[in-house]
Coordinates of C-alpha atoms in Angstrom, one line a residue:
X13 CA -71.0 1.0 -20.7
X14 CA -73.0 4.1 -19.7
X15 CA -72.1 3.6 -16.0
X16 CA -68.4 3.8 -16.9
X17 CA -69.1 7.2 -18.5
X18 CA -70.6 8.3 -15.2
X19 CA -67.4 7.5 -13.4
X20 CA -65.3 9.3 -16.0
X21 CA -67.6 12.3 -16.0
X22 CA -67.4 12.5 -12.2
X23 CA -63.6 12.2 -12.4
X24 CA -63.3 14.9 -15.0
X25 CA -65.5 17.3 -12.9
X26 CA -63.4 16.6 -9.8
X27 CA -60.1 17.2 -11.7
X28 CA -61.4 20.5 -13.1
X29 CA -62.4 21.6 -9.6
X30 CA -58.9 20.5 -8.4
X31 CA -57.2 22.4 -11.2
X32 CA -59.2 25.6 -10.3
X33 CA -58.0 25.3 -6.6
X34 CA -54.4 24.7 -7.7
X35 CA -54.4 27.6 -10.1
X36 CA -55.9 30.0 -7.5
X37 CA -53.2 29.2 -5.0
X38 CA -50.2 31.5 -4.7
X39 CA -47.9 28.5 -4.6
X40 CA -49.2 27.0 -7.8
X41 CA -46.0 27.5 -9.7
X42 CA -43.9 25.9 -7.0
X43 CA -45.8 22.6 -6.9
X44 CA -43.7 19.6 -7.9
X45 CA -45.8 16.5 -8.3
X46 CA -44.2 13.1 -8.2
X47 CA -45.4 9.5 -8.4
X48 CA -47.5 8.7 -5.4
X49 CA -47.6 12.4 -4.5
X50 CA -49.6 13.7 -7.4
X51 CA -53.1 15.3 -6.8
X52 CA -54.5 14.2 -10.2
X53 CA -53.1 10.7 -9.8
X54 CA -54.9 10.4 -6.4
X55 CA -58.2 11.4 -8.0
X56 CA -57.7 8.8 -10.7
X57 CA -56.8 6.2 -8.1
X58 CA -59.8 6.8 -6.0
X59 CA -62.2 6.6 -9.0
X60 CA -60.4 3.6 -10.5
X61 CA -60.7 1.7 -7.2
X62 CA -64.4 2.7 -6.9
X63 CA -65.0 1.2 -10.4
X64 CA -63.2 -2.0 -9.3
X65 CA -65.2 -2.3 -6.1
X66 CA -68.4 -1.8 -8.2
X67 CA -67.5 -4.6 -10.5
X68 CA -65.8 -2.8 -13.3
X69 CA -62.5 -4.5 -12.6
X70 CA -60.8 -4.1 -16.0
X71 CA -62.0 -0.6 -16.6
X72 CA -61.0 0.7 -13.2
X73 CA -57.6 -0.9 -13.4
X74 CA -57.1 0.5 -16.9
X75 CA -58.1 4.0 -15.9
X76 CA -55.4 4.0 -13.2
X77 CA -52.8 2.4 -15.5
X78 CA -53.5 4.8 -18.3
X79 CA -52.7 7.7 -16.1
X80 CA -49.6 6.0 -14.8
X81 CA -48.4 5.1 -18.3
X82 CA -48.9 8.7 -19.4
X83 CA -47.2 10.4 -16.5
X84 CA -44.9 7.8 -14.9
X85 CA -44.3 5.1 -17.6
X86 CA -41.5 3.4 -15.6
X87 CA -43.8 2.9 -12.6
X88 CA -46.5 0.7 -14.2
X89 CA -45.5 -2.4 -12.2
X90 CA -45.4 -0.4 -9.0
X91 CA -49.0 0.8 -9.8
X92 CA -50.2 -2.7 -10.3
X93 CA -48.7 -3.7 -6.9
X94 CA -50.4 -0.6 -5.4
X95 CA -53.8 -1.6 -6.9
X96 CA -53.5 -5.1 -5.6
X97 CA -52.6 -3.9 -2.1
X98 CA -55.6 -1.5 -2.1
X99 CA -58.0 -4.2 -3.1
X100 CA -56.7 -6.4 -0.3
X101 CA -56.0 -4.0 2.5
X102 CA -58.6 -1.3 2.3
X103 CA -60.9 -1.3 5.3
X104 CA -64.3 0.3 5.8
X105 CA -64.4 3.2 8.3
X106 CA -66.2 2.0 11.3
X107 CA -66.5 3.3 14.9
X108 CA -64.5 0.4 16.1
X109 CA -61.7 1.2 13.6
X110 CA -61.7 4.8 14.7
X111 CA -61.5 3.7 18.4
X112 CA -58.5 1.5 17.5
X113 CA -56.8 4.5 15.9
X114 CA -57.3 6.6 19.0
X115 CA -55.9 3.8 21.1
X116 CA -52.8 3.6 18.8
X117 CA -52.2 7.4 19.2
X118 CA -53.1 8.5 15.7
X119 CA -54.2 12.2 15.5
X120 CA -55.4 12.5 11.9
X121 CA -56.9 10.8 9.0
X122 CA -55.2 12.1 5.9
X123 CA -57.2 11.7 2.7
X124 CA -55.8 11.3 -0.8
X125 CA -58.4 13.6 -2.4
X126 CA -60.3 16.8 -1.7
X127 CA -63.5 16.2 0.3
X128 CA -66.3 15.5 0.3
X129 CA -65.6 12.4 -1.8
X130 CA -67.3 9.0 -1.2
X131 CA -64.3 7.3 -2.8
X132 CA -61.6 8.9 -0.7
X133 CA -58.8 6.8 0.7
X134 CA -57.6 7.7 4.1
X135 CA -54.5 6.7 6.1
X136 CA -53.9 7.4 9.7
X137 CA -51.1 9.7 10.7
X138 CA -49.5 10.9 13.9
X139 CA -48.2 14.0 12.2
X140 CA -49.2 15.7 8.9
X141 CA -46.7 14.8 6.2
X142 CA -45.4 17.1 3.4
X143 CA -48.2 16.1 1.0
X144 CA -50.8 16.9 3.7
X145 CA -49.2 20.3 4.3
X146 CA -49.2 21.0 0.6
X147 CA -52.8 20.0 0.4
X148 CA -53.6 22.5 3.2
X149 CA -51.7 25.3 1.5
X150 CA -53.8 24.6 -1.6
X151 CA -57.0 24.8 0.4
X152 CA -57.8 21.2 -0.1
X153 CA -59.9 19.5 2.5
X154 CA -57.9 16.3 3.1
X155 CA -57.5 16.1 6.8
X156 CA -59.8 14.8 9.5
X157 CA -59.0 15.5 13.1
X158 CA -59.6 12.3 15.1
X159 CA -60.3 14.4 18.2
X160 CA -63.4 16.0 16.6
X161 CA -66.2 13.5 16.4
X162 CA -68.6 15.2 14.0
X163 CA -66.6 14.8 10.8
X164 CA -66.1 11.1 11.7
X165 CA -69.8 10.3 11.8
X166 CA -70.8 8.6 8.6
X167 CA -67.4 9.4 7.0
X168 CA -67.4 8.0 3.5
X169 CA -64.4 6.4 2.0
X170 CA -61.9 3.7 2.8
X171 CA -58.9 3.5 5.1
X172 CA -55.5 1.7 5.1
X173 CA -52.3 1.7 7.0
X174 CA -49.6 3.2 4.9
X175 CA -46.3 1.5 4.7
X176 CA -43.4 3.5 6.2
X177 CA -40.9 2.6 3.5
X178 CA -41.0 4.2 0.1

């Protein structure tokens, strides 16, 4: 039980740091968050998946679903599908995986949370999407340039290919 509190404590600290960055931003009042494009949701998702990977299946899933029920009550089934996909399709970041991304023409890894974060979830992109651009405007460190090898060395987190349909 004490370990679950450690996860929650870390999550709350990350969310407070995120809130400070958002509030400092000149565009803070213009930010419109939506399901799947919500900075706090991504922090919760990352931590919940970390809990699941570490053996706290029910607690991690419940953490994610509690957030979804509070903010997007009609999307709970979608979130369960998302959790299931992530538990099946997340890949460790390896040199071979990065080489394959280069071969496929990807230019960036776009993370779902501010870095550093050992629980970050990355997806390869050819071009930075609107959520990535908003992250940059807020001063969040969510992009890894695949042309620069230093940040790729020992990059913590997980990677998946994002579906193109929404």
